[in-house]
Coordinates of C-alpha atoms and ligand atoms in Angstrom, one line a residue:
M1 CA 46.9 63.7 30.8
P2 CA 45.7 61.6 27.9
V3 CA 48.1 61.8 25.0
A4 CA 46.5 64.0 22.3
T5 CA 46.7 62.6 18.8
K6 CA 46.3 64.1 15.4
N7 CA 43.0 62.2 15.1
T8 CA 41.7 63.7 18.2
Y9 CA 42.4 67.0 16.7
K10 CA 40.6 66.2 13.5
N11 CA 37.5 65.1 15.4
L12 CA 37.7 68.4 17.3
L13 CA 37.7 70.3 14.1
K14 CA 34.5 68.6 13.0
F15 CA 32.6 70.4 15.7
T16 CA 32.9 73.8 14.2
F17 CA 32.3 73.1 10.6
S18 CA 31.3 76.6 9.7
A19 CA 34.8 77.8 10.7
M20 CA 36.3 75.3 8.3
L21 CA 35.5 77.5 5.3
I22 CA 39.1 77.9 5.1
I23 CA 39.2 81.3 6.6
C24 CA 42.3 83.0 5.5
L25 CA 43.7 83.9 8.8
T26 CA 47.1 85.5 8.8
A27 CA 49.6 87.1 10.9
C28 CA 49.1 89.3 13.8
S29 CA 50.9 92.0 15.6
F30 CA 50.6 92.8 19.2
S31 CA 51.9 96.2 18.6
G32 CA 49.3 97.2 16.0
P33 CA 48.9 96.0 12.5
P34 CA 51.9 95.7 10.3
G35 CA 52.6 98.8 8.3
A36 CA 51.5 98.7 4.7
K37 CA 54.6 98.8 2.6
N38 CA 54.6 100.0 -1.0
G39 CA 51.9 102.5 0.0
A40 CA 49.2 99.8 0.0
K41 CA 45.8 101.3 0.7
K42 CA 44.2 100.3 4.0
L43 CA 41.3 101.3 6.2
S44 CA 41.6 100.8 10.0
K45 CA 39.3 101.3 13.0
T46 CA 40.0 100.9 16.7
D47 CA 37.3 100.6 19.3
F48 CA 36.8 99.2 22.8
V49 CA 34.9 95.9 22.6
L50 CA 35.0 92.6 24.4
D51 CA 36.7 94.2 27.3
T52 CA 39.7 95.0 25.2
T53 CA 41.0 97.4 22.5
A54 CA 40.3 95.9 19.1
T55 CA 41.6 97.1 15.7
I56 CA 40.4 95.9 12.4
T57 CA 42.3 96.8 9.3
L58 CA 41.1 96.2 5.8
Y59 CA 43.6 96.2 3.0
G60 CA 42.7 97.5 -0.5
E61 CA 39.9 100.1 -1.0
G62 CA 38.3 99.3 2.3
D63 CA 34.7 99.7 3.3
G64 CA 33.8 101.7 6.4
E65 CA 30.4 100.2 6.6
L66 CA 31.9 96.7 6.6
I67 CA 34.3 97.6 9.4
D68 CA 31.4 98.9 11.4
R69 CA 29.5 95.7 10.9
C70 CA 32.5 93.8 12.3
F71 CA 32.4 95.8 15.5
E72 CA 28.6 95.3 15.7
L73 CA 29.2 91.5 15.4
C74 CA 31.6 91.8 18.4
R75 CA 28.9 93.6 20.4
E76 CA 26.3 90.9 19.4
Y77 CA 28.7 88.1 20.6
E78 CA 29.4 90.0 23.8
L79 CA 25.7 89.6 24.6
V80 CA 26.1 85.8 24.1
F81 CA 29.4 85.0 25.6
S82 CA 30.1 87.5 28.4
R83 CA 30.4 86.1 31.9
T84 CA 29.9 89.6 33.5
D85 CA 27.2 91.3 31.3
E86 CA 23.9 90.7 33.0
R87 CA 22.1 90.8 29.6
S88 CA 24.2 87.9 28.1
E89 CA 23.0 84.4 27.4
L90 CA 26.0 82.9 29.3
Y91 CA 25.0 85.1 32.3
A92 CA 21.5 83.6 32.3
L93 CA 22.9 80.0 31.9
N94 CA 25.2 80.6 34.9
R95 CA 22.3 82.1 36.9
D96 CA 19.8 79.4 36.1
G97 CA 22.1 76.4 35.9
S98 CA 20.4 75.0 32.8
A99 CA 19.2 76.4 29.5
A100 CA 18.3 75.7 25.9
V101 CA 21.1 77.7 24.3
S102 CA 21.7 79.3 20.9
D103 CA 23.7 77.5 18.2
E104 CA 26.7 79.9 18.8
L105 CA 26.8 79.3 22.6
L106 CA 26.4 75.5 22.1
E107 CA 29.2 75.5 19.5
L108 CA 31.6 77.4 21.8
I109 CA 30.8 75.5 24.9
T110 CA 31.2 72.2 23.0
L111 CA 34.6 73.4 21.6
A112 CA 35.6 74.6 25.1
R113 CA 34.7 71.2 26.5
D114 CA 36.7 69.4 23.8
Y115 CA 39.8 71.5 24.7
A116 CA 39.3 70.8 28.4
E117 CA 39.4 67.1 27.5
L118 CA 42.3 67.4 25.1
S119 CA 44.4 69.3 27.6
G120 CA 43.6 67.0 30.5
G121 CA 41.7 69.8 32.3
A122 CA 44.5 72.5 32.0
F123 CA 42.0 74.5 29.9
D124 CA 39.1 74.7 32.3
F125 CA 36.1 77.0 31.4
T126 CA 34.4 76.5 34.8
L127 CA 36.8 78.8 36.7
G128 CA 34.4 81.8 36.6
G129 CA 33.8 81.7 40.3
A130 CA 37.5 82.0 41.1
S131 CA 38.2 84.6 38.3
A132 CA 35.4 86.8 39.6
L133 CA 37.0 87.0 43.0
Y134 CA 40.1 88.8 41.6
G135 CA 38.3 91.4 39.5
F136 CA 41.2 91.5 37.0
S137 CA 39.2 93.9 34.7
S138 CA 38.0 96.1 37.5
D139 CA 39.6 99.3 38.8
S140 CA 40.2 97.6 42.1
P141 CA 41.5 94.1 41.7
R142 CA 42.1 92.2 44.9
A143 CA 43.6 89.0 46.3
P144 CA 40.9 86.6 47.5
S145 CA 41.1 84.9 50.8
D146 CA 41.8 81.2 51.1
A147 CA 38.3 80.6 52.2
E148 CA 36.8 82.5 49.3
L149 CA 39.0 80.6 46.8
S150 CA 38.2 77.1 48.2
E151 CA 34.5 77.9 48.2
A152 CA 34.7 79.0 44.6
M153 CA 36.9 76.1 43.5
S154 CA 34.6 73.6 45.1
H155 CA 32.1 74.4 42.3
A156 CA 34.7 74.3 39.5
G157 CA 35.4 71.3 37.2
W158 CA 34.7 71.0 33.5
E159 CA 33.1 67.6 33.8
K160 CA 30.2 69.4 35.6
V161 CA 28.9 70.6 32.3
R162 CA 26.4 68.3 30.6
I163 CA 25.4 68.9 27.0
E164 CA 22.3 67.2 25.6
G165 CA 21.1 68.5 22.2
N166 CA 21.0 72.2 22.7
I167 CA 20.4 71.9 26.5
V168 CA 23.4 72.8 28.6
T169 CA 23.2 71.9 32.3
L170 CA 25.6 72.7 35.1
T171 CA 25.4 69.6 37.3
D172 CA 26.7 71.7 40.1
P173 CA 24.5 74.8 40.2
G174 CA 27.3 76.8 41.8
A175 CA 29.6 76.3 38.8
V176 CA 30.3 79.4 36.8
L177 CA 31.2 79.1 33.1
D178 CA 33.8 81.5 31.7
L179 CA 34.6 81.4 28.0
G180 CA 37.1 84.3 28.2
A181 CA 40.0 82.0 27.1
I182 CA 38.4 81.0 23.8
A183 CA 35.7 83.5 22.9
K184 CA 37.9 86.2 21.3
G185 CA 39.4 83.6 19.0
Y186 CA 35.9 82.3 18.0
I187 CA 34.7 85.8 17.3
A188 CA 37.8 86.6 15.2
D189 CA 36.9 83.6 13.1
R190 CA 33.3 84.8 12.6
I191 CA 34.6 88.3 11.6
A192 CA 36.9 86.7 9.0
E193 CA 33.9 84.8 7.6
L194 CA 31.9 88.1 7.4
L195 CA 34.8 89.8 5.6
L196 CA 35.2 87.0 3.1
E197 CA 31.5 86.8 2.4
N198 CA 31.8 90.5 1.5
G199 CA 34.7 90.1 -0.8
Q200 CA 37.3 91.4 1.6
G201 CA 40.2 88.9 1.3
S202 CA 43.1 90.9 2.9
A203 CA 42.7 92.1 6.5
I204 CA 44.0 92.0 10.0
I205 CA 41.6 91.4 12.9
N206 CA 43.3 92.2 16.2
L207 CA 41.1 91.7 19.2
G208 CA 43.4 92.8 22.0
G209 CA 46.3 90.7 20.9
N210 CA 44.2 87.9 19.6
V211 CA 45.1 88.4 16.0
L212 CA 43.9 86.9 12.8
C213 CA 45.3 87.8 9.4
L214 CA 43.0 87.2 6.5
G215 CA 44.8 86.4 3.2
S216 CA 48.2 88.1 2.7
K217 CA 49.3 91.6 2.0
P218 CA 47.9 93.1 -1.3
D219 CA 51.3 92.5 -2.9
G220 CA 51.0 88.8 -2.0
S221 CA 53.7 88.8 0.6
D222 CA 53.2 87.5 4.2
F223 CA 52.2 89.7 7.1
V224 CA 55.0 90.1 9.6
V225 CA 53.7 89.7 13.2
G226 CA 55.5 91.0 16.2
L227 CA 55.2 89.0 19.4
Q228 CA 55.3 91.4 22.3
Y229 CA 58.3 91.4 24.7
P230 CA 56.8 90.4 28.1
F231 CA 56.5 93.5 30.3
G232 CA 58.3 95.5 27.6
D233 CA 56.9 98.6 25.9
A234 CA 54.0 97.8 23.5
E235 CA 56.3 98.4 20.6
R236 CA 59.0 96.0 21.7
T237 CA 59.0 92.5 20.2
I238 CA 60.7 89.3 21.3
A239 CA 60.2 87.6 17.9
N240 CA 58.6 88.2 14.6
V241 CA 56.7 85.6 12.5
S242 CA 55.8 85.7 8.8
V243 CA 52.4 84.3 8.1
S244 CA 49.6 84.3 5.5
D245 CA 46.2 82.9 6.3
M246 CA 47.0 82.3 9.9
S247 CA 46.0 83.4 13.4
V248 CA 48.5 84.2 16.1
V249 CA 47.3 84.3 19.7
T250 CA 49.3 84.9 22.9
S251 CA 48.5 84.1 26.5
G252 CA 50.8 85.9 28.9
V253 CA 51.2 86.8 32.5
Y254 CA 51.6 90.5 31.7
Q255 CA 48.2 91.0 30.0
R256 CA 45.9 91.3 33.0
C257 CA 47.8 91.5 36.2
F258 CA 48.4 93.4 39.4
E259 CA 50.5 93.4 42.5
R260 CA 49.4 93.3 46.2
D261 CA 51.7 93.2 49.2
G262 CA 54.6 92.2 47.0
V263 CA 52.7 89.3 45.4
F264 CA 52.2 89.3 41.6
Y265 CA 48.8 88.1 40.4
H266 CA 47.8 87.3 36.8
H267 CA 44.7 86.1 35.1
I268 CA 45.5 82.6 33.9
L269 CA 44.4 80.3 36.8
D270 CA 45.6 76.9 37.9
P271 CA 42.5 74.7 37.6
D272 CA 43.7 72.8 40.8
T273 CA 43.9 75.8 43.1
G274 CA 42.2 78.8 41.4
R275 CA 45.4 80.8 42.0
P276 CA 47.4 82.3 39.2
R277 CA 49.2 79.5 37.4
D278 CA 53.0 79.4 38.0
S279 CA 54.3 77.2 35.2
G280 CA 57.7 78.9 34.7
L281 CA 56.4 80.7 31.6
L282 CA 55.9 84.3 30.8
A283 CA 53.9 83.8 27.6
V284 CA 52.9 81.2 25.0
S285 CA 52.0 82.2 21.4
V286 CA 50.1 79.8 19.2
V287 CA 49.9 80.0 15.4
S288 CA 47.3 78.0 13.4
P289 CA 44.7 78.6 10.7
R290 CA 41.8 78.9 13.2
S291 CA 41.8 81.6 15.8
A292 CA 39.6 79.7 18.3
D293 CA 42.1 76.9 18.3
C294 CA 45.0 79.4 18.9
D295 CA 43.1 81.0 21.7
A296 CA 42.2 77.8 23.5
L297 CA 45.6 76.3 23.0
S298 CA 47.6 79.3 24.1
T299 CA 45.8 79.3 27.5
A300 CA 46.0 75.5 27.7
C301 CA 49.8 75.5 26.9
F302 CA 50.4 78.2 29.4
V303 CA 48.8 76.1 32.1
L304 CA 50.6 72.9 31.0
G305 CA 54.0 74.5 31.0
L306 CA 56.9 74.1 28.6
D307 CA 57.3 70.3 28.4
R308 CA 53.7 69.2 28.4
G309 CA 52.6 72.2 26.3
L310 CA 55.2 71.3 23.6
E311 CA 54.0 67.7 23.7
L312 CA 50.5 68.8 23.1
V313 CA 51.3 71.2 20.2
D314 CA 53.6 68.7 18.5
S315 CA 50.8 66.2 18.5
L316 CA 48.6 68.5 16.5
E317 CA 48.7 69.1 12.8
G318 CA 49.2 72.6 11.4
V319 CA 49.7 74.1 14.9
Y320 CA 52.8 75.9 16.0
A321 CA 53.8 77.5 19.3
V322 CA 56.6 79.5 20.9
F323 CA 57.0 79.4 24.7
V324 CA 58.8 82.2 26.6
T325 CA 60.2 81.0 29.8
E326 CA 60.9 83.2 32.8
D327 CA 64.5 83.6 31.7
Y328 CA 63.2 85.2 28.5
E329 CA 64.4 82.2 26.4
L330 CA 62.3 81.2 23.4
H331 CA 61.3 77.5 22.9
Y332 CA 59.8 76.6 19.6
S333 CA 57.5 73.7 18.7
E334 CA 58.5 71.3 15.8
G335 CA 58.7 73.0 12.5
F336 CA 58.0 76.5 13.9
E337 CA 61.2 78.1 12.6
E338 CA 60.9 76.5 9.1
A339 CA 57.2 77.5 8.7
L340 CA 57.1 80.9 10.3
F341 CA 60.5 82.7 9.9
Ligands
LIG1 P1 43.2 86.8 27.3 O1 41.8 86.9 27.9 O2 44.1 87.9 27.8 O3 43.2 86.7 25.8 P2 43.5 84.0 27.7 O4 43.0 83.6 26.3 O5 44.7 83.2 28.1 O6 43.9 85.5 27.8 O7 42.3 83.8 28.7 C1 42.4 84.1 30.0 C2 41.0 84.2 30.6 O8 40.4 82.9 30.6 C3 41.0 84.6 32.0 O9 40.8 86.0 32.1 C4 39.8 83.9 32.6 O10 38.6 84.5 32.2 C5 39.8 82.6 31.8 N1 40.7 81.5 32.4 C6 41.6 81.7 33.5 N2 42.3 80.5 33.7 C7 41.8 79.6 32.8 C8 42.1 78.2 32.5 N3 43.0 77.5 33.2 N4 41.4 77.7 31.5 C9 40.4 78.3 30.8 N5 40.1 79.6 31.0 C10 40.8 80.3 32.0
LIG2 MG1 43.1 81.9 25.3

């Protein structure tokens, strides 16, 4: 794996300039938004979008119409980035193998490719064929056969995606792009922009555990974000972090999983085999200003495992991570405790 440098990261950031409008992302909570102390006013709405339960909380007077527009934005992006929705732009690209794509899809595929490169292929957004075999989001998930998996994996590989201007081409027509490991972060960043443009500077955007806190609490203090205890009750936390203007995103084995014939299956796949990745981890949470970065890196670090994941995070400026190993021990990246406790 190429050693990632801080310069590599800076180049990466250039790709998504719009997101650089210093979005005040802040802390997140996997057990719901932090309570408003001192009786701070807030307005909250929960809905099912992006195949998950999302909650958006606006602090201050709140604006119901603005919250509704945030959810509308989620639905619009679903029609761009969804692998499974037959009406989506990504679906058409996967079906046709080549397309002139929208600015948003181009931006996200470009960012996904950069993270694939940065992580030495641990983050692989071409595993859609393998993912589909398990049906993690369906009512009846299943364990694919070896033959099915090897057929699907013969078409995987992030180098099979060619980007020329706004034309994206799958050099293997059987490849299936899946942006599920980065899209929620990107969308959270876009929602934060929408809120800021409308004068809303204090909010929590929680897209199924992909959390972005905009600004700080109305009294100026940090949000306190609980990181869910793997396999514990939704309310139980393994750690809390204090953040302002940051996103916190977790990738864990307990988020989409099932058991068949005594075997445990989860949704983060090993790019070498297409099987659930066994890296000795239960979860990785990443904290940084931009939610798309957190989302991509939490998946990448989960696949890389503790040592290589820490090495990657420590090479990046302004990015922190905590790894939960199978023995429920916590392992922090450099500076994590000083910056976030
Ligand atoms: P969540 O979707 O729960 O937020 P992640 O951000 O970790 O979790 O993304 C996992 C999703 O990404 C999977 O459901 C699948 O669609 C896709 N995926 C699985 N394995 C990988 C991988 N190695 N690299 C990139 N995307 C992956
Ligand atoms: Mg992710």
